[in-house]
PDB file of C-alpha atoms and ligand atoms in Angstrom:
ATOM      1  CA  MET E   1      -8.311   5.353  24.414  1.00 52.00           C
ATOM      2  CA  GLU E   2      -6.528   5.028  21.067  1.00 63.00           C
ATOM      3  CA  THR E   3      -6.200   1.423  19.878  1.00 72.00           C
ATOM      4  CA  LYS E   4      -2.671   0.136  19.635  1.00 78.00           C
ATOM      5  CA  THR E   5      -0.956  -0.211  16.282  1.00 88.00           C
ATOM      6  CA  LEU E   6      -0.436  -3.895  15.510  1.00 94.00           C
ATOM      7  CA  VAL E   7       2.964  -5.037  14.273  1.00 97.00           C
ATOM      8  CA  HIS E   8       3.406  -8.641  13.091  1.00 98.00           C
ATOM      9  CA  VAL E   9       7.036  -9.809  12.910  1.00 98.00           C
ATOM     10  CA  PHE E  10       8.097 -12.897  10.958  1.00 98.00           C
ATOM     11  CA  ARG E  11      11.500 -14.546  10.776  1.00 97.00           C
ATOM     12  CA  HIS E  12      11.431 -14.553   6.959  1.00 96.00           C
ATOM     13  CA  THR E  13       9.630 -12.879   4.040  1.00 96.00           C
ATOM     14  CA  GLU E  14       7.757 -15.985   2.859  1.00 95.00           C
ATOM     15  CA  PRO E  15       5.682 -16.575   6.021  1.00 97.00           C
ATOM     16  CA  ALA E  16       5.062 -12.832   6.244  1.00 98.00           C
ATOM     17  CA  ALA E  17       3.748 -12.875   2.677  1.00 97.00           C
ATOM     18  CA  ARG E  18       1.553 -15.902   3.415  1.00 96.00           C
ATOM     19  CA  PHE E  19       0.132 -14.101   6.440  1.00 97.00           C
ATOM     20  CA  VAL E  20      -0.878 -11.131   4.284  1.00 97.00           C
ATOM     21  CA  SER E  21      -2.330 -13.531   1.719  1.00 96.00           C
ATOM     22  CA  TYR E  22      -4.595 -15.103   4.361  1.00 95.00           C
ATOM     23  CA  LEU E  23      -5.521 -11.649   5.666  1.00 97.00           C
ATOM     24  CA  TRP E  24      -6.401 -10.448   2.146  1.00 97.00           C
ATOM     25  CA  LEU E  25      -8.571 -13.543   1.555  1.00 96.00           C
ATOM     26  CA  SER E  26     -10.344 -13.089   4.884  1.00 96.00           C
ATOM     27  CA  LEU E  27     -10.960  -9.367   4.313  1.00 97.00           C
ATOM     28  CA  SER E  28     -12.275  -9.955   0.797  1.00 97.00           C
ATOM     29  CA  ARG E  29     -14.707 -12.684   1.864  1.00 96.00           C
ATOM     30  CA  LYS E  30     -15.994 -10.521   4.734  1.00 97.00           C
ATOM     31  CA  ALA E  31     -16.365  -7.404   2.568  1.00 97.00           C
ATOM     32  CA  LEU E  32     -18.093  -9.279  -0.258  1.00 97.00           C
ATOM     33  CA  SER E  33     -20.734 -10.622   2.095  1.00 97.00           C
ATOM     34  CA  GLY E  34     -22.117  -7.102   2.092  1.00 95.00           C
ATOM     35  CA  GLN E  35     -20.972  -5.395  -1.128  1.00 95.00           C
ATOM     36  CA  ALA E  36     -20.508  -6.147  -4.802  1.00 95.00           C
ATOM     37  CA  THR E  37     -16.770  -5.595  -5.157  1.00 96.00           C
ATOM     38  CA  PHE E  38     -13.566  -5.768  -3.108  1.00 97.00           C
ATOM     39  CA  THR E  39     -11.186  -2.910  -3.876  1.00 98.00           C
ATOM     40  CA  VAL E  40      -7.470  -3.112  -3.262  1.00 98.00           C
ATOM     41  CA  ALA E  41      -4.763  -0.545  -3.986  1.00 98.00           C
ATOM     42  CA  LEU E  42      -1.283  -2.006  -4.477  1.00 98.00           C
ATOM     43  CA  SER E  43       2.173  -0.462  -4.272  1.00 98.00           C
ATOM     44  CA  GLY E  44       5.154  -0.959  -6.537  1.00 97.00           C
ATOM     45  CA  GLY E  45       8.844  -1.267  -5.756  1.00 96.00           C
ATOM     46  CA  LYS E  46      10.959  -4.382  -5.090  1.00 96.00           C
ATOM     47  CA  THR E  47       9.393  -5.675  -1.879  1.00 96.00           C
ATOM     48  CA  PRO E  48       5.847  -6.526  -2.955  1.00 97.00           C
ATOM     49  CA  SER E  49       6.662  -9.029  -5.732  1.00 96.00           C
ATOM     50  CA  ALA E  50       7.281 -11.754  -3.101  1.00 94.00           C
ATOM     51  CA  LEU E  51       3.882 -10.902  -1.611  1.00 96.00           C
ATOM     52  CA  TYR E  52       2.064 -10.894  -4.927  1.00 97.00           C
ATOM     53  CA  ASP E  53       3.733 -14.208  -5.867  1.00 96.00           C
ATOM     54  CA  ALA E  54       2.577 -15.739  -2.546  1.00 95.00           C
ATOM     55  CA  ILE E  55      -0.973 -14.571  -3.254  1.00 94.00           C
ATOM     56  CA  SER E  56      -0.960 -15.893  -6.825  1.00 94.00           C
ATOM     57  CA  ARG E  57       0.288 -19.271  -5.510  1.00 92.00           C
ATOM     58  CA  SER E  58      -2.164 -19.478  -2.623  1.00 86.00           C
ATOM     59  CA  LYS E  59      -4.823 -22.120  -3.034  1.00 70.00           C
ATOM     60  CA  GLY E  60      -7.464 -20.153  -1.192  1.00 71.00           C
ATOM     61  CA  ALA E  61     -10.575 -19.475  -3.233  1.00 85.00           C
ATOM     62  CA  PHE E  62     -10.097 -15.743  -3.692  1.00 92.00           C
ATOM     63  CA  PRO E  63     -13.182 -14.039  -5.170  1.00 93.00           C
ATOM     64  CA  TRP E  64     -11.082 -12.673  -8.015  1.00 94.00           C
ATOM     65  CA  SER E  65     -13.938 -11.821 -10.390  1.00 93.00           C
ATOM     66  CA  ARG E  66     -15.255  -9.339  -7.816  1.00 96.00           C
ATOM     67  CA  THR E  67     -11.837  -7.959  -6.899  1.00 96.00           C
ATOM     68  CA  HIS E  68     -10.765  -4.636  -8.421  1.00 97.00           C
ATOM     69  CA  PHE E  69      -7.100  -3.697  -8.382  1.00 98.00           C
ATOM     70  CA  PHE E  70      -5.858  -0.116  -8.313  1.00 98.00           C
ATOM     71  CA  VAL E  71      -2.336   1.268  -7.972  1.00 98.00           C
ATOM     72  CA  VAL E  72      -1.306   3.263  -4.892  1.00 98.00           C
ATOM     73  CA  ASP E  73       1.049   5.132  -7.184  1.00 98.00           C
ATOM     74  CA  GLU E  74       2.616   4.808 -10.609  1.00 98.00           C
ATOM     75  CA  ARG E  75       5.801   5.838 -12.287  1.00 98.00           C
ATOM     76  CA  PHE E  76       5.108   7.977 -15.360  1.00 98.00           C
ATOM     77  CA  VAL E  77       6.533   5.364 -17.712  1.00 98.00           C
ATOM     78  CA  PRO E  78       5.045   3.230 -20.527  1.00 97.00           C
ATOM     79  CA  SER E  79       2.947   0.297 -19.299  1.00 94.00           C
ATOM     80  CA  ASP E  80       5.584  -2.188 -20.540  1.00 96.00           C
ATOM     81  CA  ASP E  81       8.411  -0.434 -18.665  1.00 97.00           C
ATOM     82  CA  PRO E  82      10.046  -2.649 -15.974  1.00 96.00           C
ATOM     83  CA  GLU E  83       9.419   0.172 -13.482  1.00 97.00           C
ATOM     84  CA  SER E  84       5.644   0.199 -14.071  1.00 98.00           C
ATOM     85  CA  THR E  85       3.604  -0.679 -10.978  1.00 98.00           C
ATOM     86  CA  ALA E  86       0.701  -1.822 -13.141  1.00 98.00           C
ATOM     87  CA  GLY E  87       3.189  -3.998 -15.016  1.00 98.00           C
ATOM     88  CA  LEU E  88       4.354  -5.516 -11.709  1.00 98.00           C
ATOM     89  CA  ILE E  89       0.758  -6.330 -10.754  1.00 98.00           C
ATOM     90  CA  ARG E  90       0.066  -7.877 -14.171  1.00 97.00           C
ATOM     91  CA  GLU E  91       3.268  -9.969 -14.080  1.00 97.00           C
ATOM     92  CA  HIS E  92       2.957 -11.247 -10.504  1.00 97.00           C
ATOM     93  CA  LEU E  93      -0.793 -11.393  -9.997  1.00 96.00           C
ATOM     94  CA  LEU E  94      -3.130 -11.004 -12.952  1.00 95.00           C
ATOM     95  CA  ASP E  95      -1.191 -13.078 -15.489  1.00 95.00           C
ATOM     96  CA  PRO E  96      -0.410 -16.060 -13.185  1.00 95.00           C
ATOM     97  CA  LEU E  97      -4.074 -16.072 -12.100  1.00 94.00           C
ATOM     98  CA  SER E  98      -5.372 -15.488 -15.638  1.00 93.00           C
ATOM     99  CA  LEU E  99      -7.422 -12.562 -14.383  1.00 92.00           C
ATOM    100  CA  PRO E 100      -9.128 -10.221 -16.833  1.00 89.00           C
ATOM    101  CA  GLY E 101      -7.261  -6.961 -17.472  1.00 91.00           C
ATOM    102  CA  GLU E 102     -10.397  -4.913 -16.911  1.00 93.00           C
ATOM    103  CA  ASN E 103     -10.182  -5.593 -13.175  1.00 94.00           C
ATOM    104  CA  LEU E 104      -6.953  -3.588 -13.046  1.00 98.00           C
ATOM    105  CA  HIS E 105      -7.477   0.194 -12.983  1.00 98.00           C
ATOM    106  CA  ALA E 106      -4.111   1.513 -14.059  1.00 98.00           C
ATOM    107  CA  VAL E 107      -2.898   5.072 -14.480  1.00 98.00           C
ATOM    108  CA  LEU E 108      -2.888   6.237 -18.113  1.00 98.00           C
ATOM    109  CA  THR E 109       0.775   7.092 -18.712  1.00 98.00           C
ATOM    110  CA  GLU E 110       0.961   7.295 -22.503  1.00 97.00           C
ATOM    111  CA  GLY E 111      -0.309  10.024 -24.807  1.00 97.00           C
ATOM    112  CA  VAL E 112      -1.047  12.397 -21.917  1.00 98.00           C
ATOM    113  CA  SER E 113       0.863  14.885 -19.771  1.00 98.00           C
ATOM    114  CA  LEU E 114       1.726  14.055 -16.161  1.00 98.00           C
ATOM    115  CA  GLU E 115      -1.015  16.391 -14.937  1.00 98.00           C
ATOM    116  CA  GLU E 116      -3.559  14.872 -17.335  1.00 98.00           C
ATOM    117  CA  ALA E 117      -2.587  11.394 -16.103  1.00 98.00           C
ATOM    118  CA  ALA E 118      -3.289  12.422 -12.498  1.00 98.00           C
ATOM    119  CA  ARG E 119      -6.649  13.972 -13.418  1.00 98.00           C
ATOM    120  CA  HIS E 120      -7.586  10.937 -15.492  1.00 98.00           C
ATOM    121  CA  TYR E 121      -6.804   8.594 -12.575  1.00 98.00           C
ATOM    122  CA  GLU E 122      -8.695  10.808 -10.169  1.00 98.00           C
ATOM    123  CA  ASN E 123     -11.743  10.746 -12.459  1.00 97.00           C
ATOM    124  CA  ALA E 124     -11.502   6.959 -12.729  1.00 97.00           C
ATOM    125  CA  LEU E 125     -11.490   6.740  -8.926  1.00 97.00           C
ATOM    126  CA  ARG E 126     -14.498   9.041  -8.594  1.00 96.00           C
ATOM    127  CA  THR E 127     -16.371   7.114 -11.304  1.00 96.00           C
ATOM    128  CA  PHE E 128     -15.672   3.703  -9.772  1.00 96.00           C
ATOM    129  CA  PHE E 129     -16.404   4.622  -6.150  1.00 96.00           C
ATOM    130  CA  GLY E 130     -19.238   6.967  -7.065  1.00 90.00           C
ATOM    131  CA  ALA E 131     -21.488   7.703  -4.142  1.00 78.00           C
ATOM    132  CA  ARG E 132     -20.128   4.717  -2.172  1.00 78.00           C
ATOM    133  CA  CYS E 133     -18.067   7.104  -0.050  1.00 83.00           C
ATOM    134  CA  MET E 134     -17.154  10.787  -0.029  1.00 84.00           C
ATOM    135  CA  VAL E 135     -13.481   9.949  -0.556  1.00 94.00           C
ATOM    136  CA  PRO E 136     -12.674   6.628  -2.308  1.00 96.00           C
ATOM    137  CA  CYS E 137     -12.644   4.127   0.547  1.00 96.00           C
ATOM    138  CA  PHE E 138     -10.525   1.155  -0.449  1.00 98.00           C
ATOM    139  CA  ASP E 139     -11.172  -2.084   1.361  1.00 98.00           C
ATOM    140  CA  LEU E 140      -7.412  -2.725   1.437  1.00 98.00           C
ATOM    141  CA  VAL E 141      -4.353  -0.566   0.725  1.00 98.00           C
ATOM    142  CA  MET E 142      -0.944  -2.268   0.599  1.00 98.00           C
ATOM    143  CA  LEU E 143       1.972   0.072   1.276  1.00 98.00           C
ATOM    144  CA  GLY E 144       5.743  -0.102   1.418  1.00 98.00           C
ATOM    145  CA  ILE E 145       8.188   2.305   3.029  1.00 98.00           C
ATOM    146  CA  GLY E 146      11.274   3.866   1.500  1.00 97.00           C
ATOM    147  CA  ARG E 147      14.411   4.350   3.603  1.00 96.00           C
ATOM    148  CA  ASP E 148      13.627   8.066   3.677  1.00 95.00           C
ATOM    149  CA  GLY E 149      10.188   7.363   5.107  1.00 96.00           C
ATOM    150  CA  HIS E 150       8.237   7.914   1.912  1.00 97.00           C
ATOM    151  CA  THR E 151       5.229   5.788   1.160  1.00 98.00           C
ATOM    152  CA  ALA E 152       3.230   5.656  -2.045  1.00 98.00           C
ATOM    153  CA  SER E 153       4.911   8.512  -3.914  1.00 98.00           C
ATOM    154  CA  LEU E 154       4.516  10.869  -0.970  1.00 97.00           C
ATOM    155  CA  PHE E 155       7.993  12.068  -0.097  1.00 96.00           C
ATOM    156  CA  PRO E 156       9.309  13.843   3.029  1.00 93.00           C
ATOM    157  CA  ASN E 157       8.482  17.567   3.299  1.00 91.00           C
ATOM    158  CA  SER E 158       6.309  17.420   0.196  1.00 93.00           C
ATOM    159  CA  ALA E 159       3.390  19.812  -0.062  1.00 94.00           C
ATOM    160  CA  ASP E 160       1.450  16.818  -1.421  1.00 96.00           C
ATOM    161  CA  LEU E 161       1.194  15.630   2.184  1.00 95.00           C
ATOM    162  CA  GLU E 162      -1.268  18.449   2.852  1.00 95.00           C
ATOM    163  CA  GLU E 163      -3.394  17.897  -0.289  1.00 97.00           C
ATOM    164  CA  LYS E 164      -7.030  17.823   0.759  1.00 95.00           C
ATOM    165  CA  ASN E 165      -8.960  18.267  -2.501  1.00 94.00           C
ATOM    166  CA  HIS E 166      -7.406  15.960  -5.044  1.00 97.00           C
ATOM    167  CA  LEU E 167      -7.468  12.153  -4.812  1.00 97.00           C
ATOM    168  CA  ALA E 168      -4.376  11.724  -6.974  1.00 98.00           C
ATOM    169  CA  VAL E 169      -1.574  14.178  -7.718  1.00 98.00           C
ATOM    170  CA  PRO E 170       1.349  14.446 -10.134  1.00 98.00           C
ATOM    171  CA  VAL E 171       4.782  14.141  -8.494  1.00 98.00           C
ATOM    172  CA  ARG E 172       8.069  15.579  -9.754  1.00 96.00           C
ATOM    173  CA  THR E 173      10.777  15.004  -7.187  1.00 92.00           C
ATOM    174  CA  GLY E 174      14.517  14.624  -6.855  1.00 89.00           C
ATOM    175  CA  HIS E 175      13.797  11.587  -4.669  1.00 88.00           C
ATOM    176  CA  SER E 176      12.917   9.534  -7.765  1.00 90.00           C
ATOM    177  CA  PRO E 177      14.338   9.241 -11.298  1.00 92.00           C
ATOM    178  CA  HIS E 178      10.781   9.068 -12.594  1.00 96.00           C
ATOM    179  CA  GLU E 179       7.881  11.484 -12.489  1.00 98.00           C
ATOM    180  CA  ARG E 180       5.004   9.808 -10.674  1.00 98.00           C
ATOM    181  CA  ILE E 181       1.286   9.908  -9.911  1.00 98.00           C
ATOM    182  CA  THR E 182       0.207   9.049  -6.381  1.00 98.00           C
ATOM    183  CA  LEU E 183      -2.868   8.635  -4.247  1.00 98.00           C
ATOM    184  CA  THR E 184      -3.047  11.305  -1.585  1.00 98.00           C
ATOM    185  CA  LEU E 185      -3.076  10.725   2.180  1.00 97.00           C
ATOM    186  CA  ALA E 186      -6.776  11.638   2.172  1.00 97.00           C
ATOM    187  CA  VAL E 187      -7.498   8.526   0.115  1.00 98.00           C
ATOM    188  CA  ILE E 188      -5.045   6.246   1.933  1.00 98.00           C
ATOM    189  CA  ASN E 189      -6.438   7.292   5.313  1.00 97.00           C
ATOM    190  CA  SER E 190     -10.022   6.641   4.225  1.00 97.00           C
ATOM    191  CA  ALA E 191      -9.279   2.943   3.624  1.00 98.00           C
ATOM    192  CA  SER E 192     -10.846   0.222   5.766  1.00 97.00           C
ATOM    193  CA  ASN E 193      -7.529  -1.615   6.058  1.00 97.00           C
ATOM    194  CA  VAL E 194      -3.983  -0.322   5.472  1.00 98.00           C
ATOM    195  CA  VAL E 195      -1.146  -2.836   5.612  1.00 98.00           C
ATOM    196  CA  PHE E 196       2.542  -1.903   5.472  1.00 98.00           C
ATOM    197  CA  PHE E 197       4.562  -4.847   4.141  1.00 98.00           C
ATOM    198  CA  VAL E 198       8.211  -4.078   4.904  1.00 98.00           C
ATOM    199  CA  THR E 199      11.210  -6.393   4.756  1.00 98.00           C
ATOM    200  CA  GLY E 200      14.964  -6.098   5.023  1.00 98.00           C
ATOM    201  CA  ARG E 201      17.451  -4.795   7.556  1.00 98.00           C
ATOM    202  CA  ASP E 202      17.910  -1.671   5.425  1.00 98.00           C
ATOM    203  CA  LYS E 203      14.428  -0.596   6.549  1.00 98.00           C
ATOM    204  CA  ALA E 204      15.109  -1.155  10.288  1.00 98.00           C
ATOM    205  CA  ALA E 205      16.073   2.445  11.053  1.00 96.00           C
ATOM    206  CA  ILE E 206      13.081   4.002   9.312  1.00 95.00           C
ATOM    207  CA  MET E 207      10.697   1.446  10.804  1.00 96.00           C
ATOM    208  CA  ARG E 208      11.863   2.451  14.310  1.00 94.00           C
ATOM    209  CA  GLN E 209      11.333   6.130  13.425  1.00 93.00           C
ATOM    210  CA  VAL E 210       7.894   5.588  11.888  1.00 94.00           C
ATOM    211  CA  LEU E 211       6.613   3.525  14.832  1.00 93.00           C
ATOM    212  CA  ASP E 212       7.884   6.032  17.344  1.00 89.00           C
ATOM    213  CA  LYS E 213       4.750   8.172  17.759  1.00 65.00           C
ATOM    214  CA  LYS E 214       6.986  11.206  18.118  1.00 65.00           C
ATOM    215  CA  GLY E 215       8.111  10.549  14.531  1.00 57.00           C
ATOM    216  CA  ASP E 216       8.551  13.564  12.272  1.00 70.00           C
ATOM    217  CA  ALA E 217       5.069  14.759  11.278  1.00 69.00           C
ATOM    218  CA  MET E 218       6.479  15.420   7.813  1.00 74.00           C
ATOM    219  CA  LEU E 219       7.466  11.746   7.572  1.00 90.00           C
ATOM    220  CA  PRO E 220       4.912  10.408   5.063  1.00 96.00           C
ATOM    221  CA  ALA E 221       4.711   6.834   6.372  1.00 97.00           C
ATOM    222  CA  ALA E 222       4.117   8.211   9.891  1.00 94.00           C
ATOM    223  CA  ARG E 223       1.213  10.251   8.508  1.00 94.00           C
ATOM    224  CA  VAL E 224      -0.690   7.096   7.510  1.00 95.00           C
ATOM    225  CA  ARG E 225      -3.390   6.980  10.176  1.00 93.00           C
ATOM    226  CA  PRO E 226      -6.646   5.495   8.808  1.00 95.00           C
ATOM    227  CA  LEU E 227      -9.537   7.646  10.056  1.00 95.00           C
ATOM    228  CA  ASN E 228     -11.867   4.709  10.685  1.00 94.00           C
ATOM    229  CA  GLY E 229      -9.870   1.809   9.315  1.00 95.00           C
ATOM    230  CA  ARG E 230      -7.296  -0.598  10.675  1.00 95.00           C
ATOM    231  CA  LEU E 231      -3.530  -0.082  10.373  1.00 95.00           C
ATOM    232  CA  LEU E 232      -1.220  -3.084  10.369  1.00 97.00           C
ATOM    233  CA  TYR E 233       2.515  -3.547   9.876  1.00 98.00           C
ATOM    234  CA  VAL E 234       3.802  -6.900   8.622  1.00 98.00           C
ATOM    235  CA  LEU E 235       7.583  -7.029   8.901  1.00 98.00           C
ATOM    236  CA  ASP E 236      10.349  -9.547   8.668  1.00 98.00           C
ATOM    237  CA  GLU E 237      12.836  -9.651  11.545  1.00 98.00           C
ATOM    238  CA  GLY E 238      15.341  -7.564   9.574  1.00 98.00           C
ATOM    239  CA  ALA E 239      12.948  -4.651   9.205  1.00 98.00           C
ATOM    240  CA  ALA E 240      11.877  -5.062  12.862  1.00 97.00           C
ATOM    241  CA  SER E 241      15.415  -5.398  14.213  1.00 97.00           C
ATOM    242  CA  ARG E 242      15.712  -1.865  15.625  1.00 96.00           C
ATOM    243  CA  ILE E 243      12.239  -1.467  17.098  1.00 94.00           C
ATOM    244  CA  ASP E 244      12.520  -0.481  20.750  1.00 89.00           C
ATOM    245  CA  ARG E 245       9.641  -2.547  22.121  1.00 88.00           C
ATOM    246  CA  HIS E 246       9.858  -1.108  25.604  1.00 89.00           C
ATOM    247  CA  SER E 247       9.545   2.549  24.559  1.00 87.00           C
ATOM    248  CA  LEU E 248       6.689   1.729  22.159  1.00 87.00           C
ATOM    249  CA  ARG E 249       4.739  -0.457  24.585  1.00 86.00           C
ATOM    250  CA  ASP E 250       1.991   2.133  25.180  1.00 87.00           C
ATOM    251  CA  HIS E 251       0.845   2.404  21.572  1.00 86.00           C
ATOM    252  CA  VAL E 252       2.261  -0.537  19.664  1.00 91.00           C
ATOM    253  CA  ALA E 253       1.405  -4.218  20.113  1.00 93.00           C
ATOM    254  CA  ILE E 254       4.075  -6.480  18.623  1.00 95.00           C
ATOM    255  CA  VAL E 255       3.252 -10.079  17.694  1.00 96.00           C
ATOM    256  CA  VAL E 256       6.349 -12.180  17.010  1.00 97.00           C
ATOM    257  CA  HIS E 257       5.557 -15.247  14.875  1.00 97.00           C
ATOM    258  CA  PRO E 258       7.741 -18.361  15.249  1.00 90.00           C
TER     259      PRO E 258
HETATM  260  C1  6PG J   1       6.715   2.625  -5.298  1.00 85.05           C
HETATM  261  C2  6PG J   1       6.071   2.456  -3.941  1.00 85.05           C
HETATM  262  C3  6PG J   1       6.976   3.010  -2.892  1.00 85.05           C
HETATM  263  C4  6PG J   1       7.645   1.794  -2.296  1.00 85.05           C
HETATM  264  C5  6PG J   1       8.829   2.178  -1.465  1.00 85.05           C
HETATM  265  C6  6PG J   1       9.594   0.929  -1.010  1.00 85.05           C
HETATM  266  O1  6PG J   1       5.983   2.472  -6.294  1.00 85.05           O
HETATM  267  O2  6PG J   1       7.904   2.817  -5.361  1.00 85.05           O
HETATM  268  O3  6PG J   1       4.833   2.890  -3.874  1.00 85.05           O
HETATM  269  O4  6PG J   1       6.345   3.757  -1.886  1.00 85.05           O
HETATM  270  O5  6PG J   1       6.692   1.095  -1.507  1.00 85.05           O
HETATM  271  O6  6PG J   1       9.683   2.982  -2.261  1.00 85.05           O
HETATM  272  O7  6PG J   1      10.114   0.331  -2.187  1.00 85.05           O
HETATM  273  P1  6PG J   1      10.931  -1.063  -2.117  1.00 85.05           P
HETATM  274  O8  6PG J   1       9.903  -2.115  -1.848  1.00 85.05           O
HETATM  275  O9  6PG J   1      11.546  -1.179  -3.490  1.00 85.05           O
HETATM  276  O10 6PG J   1      11.936  -0.915  -1.007  1.00 85.05           O
END
């Protein structure tokens, strides 16, 4: 019997972010009891900065020196561009925590073509994960969802959704003003833990669609189904406001936090 998808709902963003912070700390301590590094792939966009700020403020003793940060996707912009995902991670996590830059594995976006950037990132993934797993198996992948149901830089009806060979692909799409590089579903679905962190009433409609198992198979966020890992949604009440709990009761467990 398929395990139910777990959806945590919080009244506000801050407690939701703290919850993910505690989860991240717990996962990292557990993973590092049996391996040398903890690998996390982080998303960009507007939502995650509140999460990354909560983590950088948390007093828990995170094993930062053994934590390696990767990007779920990257806009093909200079590293100092306000749209850069690596720049977001540096500003809201590495800099406030005074973490060494070498623990962040960013996409090379300067002095190369878009295709070369994707290949370079893919090679960096293969080199880092080596023989640890056939497909890079992140300990934690943090995802957001766009109102069109995209996640990472995997957009609706994109052929990238069927990519089976590459770990990272170049993305040129009308859905975004920037060219991008993104991890493929093969990598995302090989993670041990995938957490969607989604806030805001503007995401309520897409959240209902994604959680409805009959969701459009070409809806990227609905295609995130970790093969052996755990899938978790952490939402604020705005993003959860249109979930039909009764119709989802057979495959979704909803935990409402006070
Ligand atoms: C990105 C993300 C992307 C994001 C969604 C939601 O780099 O843009 O990977 O998938 O999670 O677009 O973005 P917001 O948090 O800005 O709504």
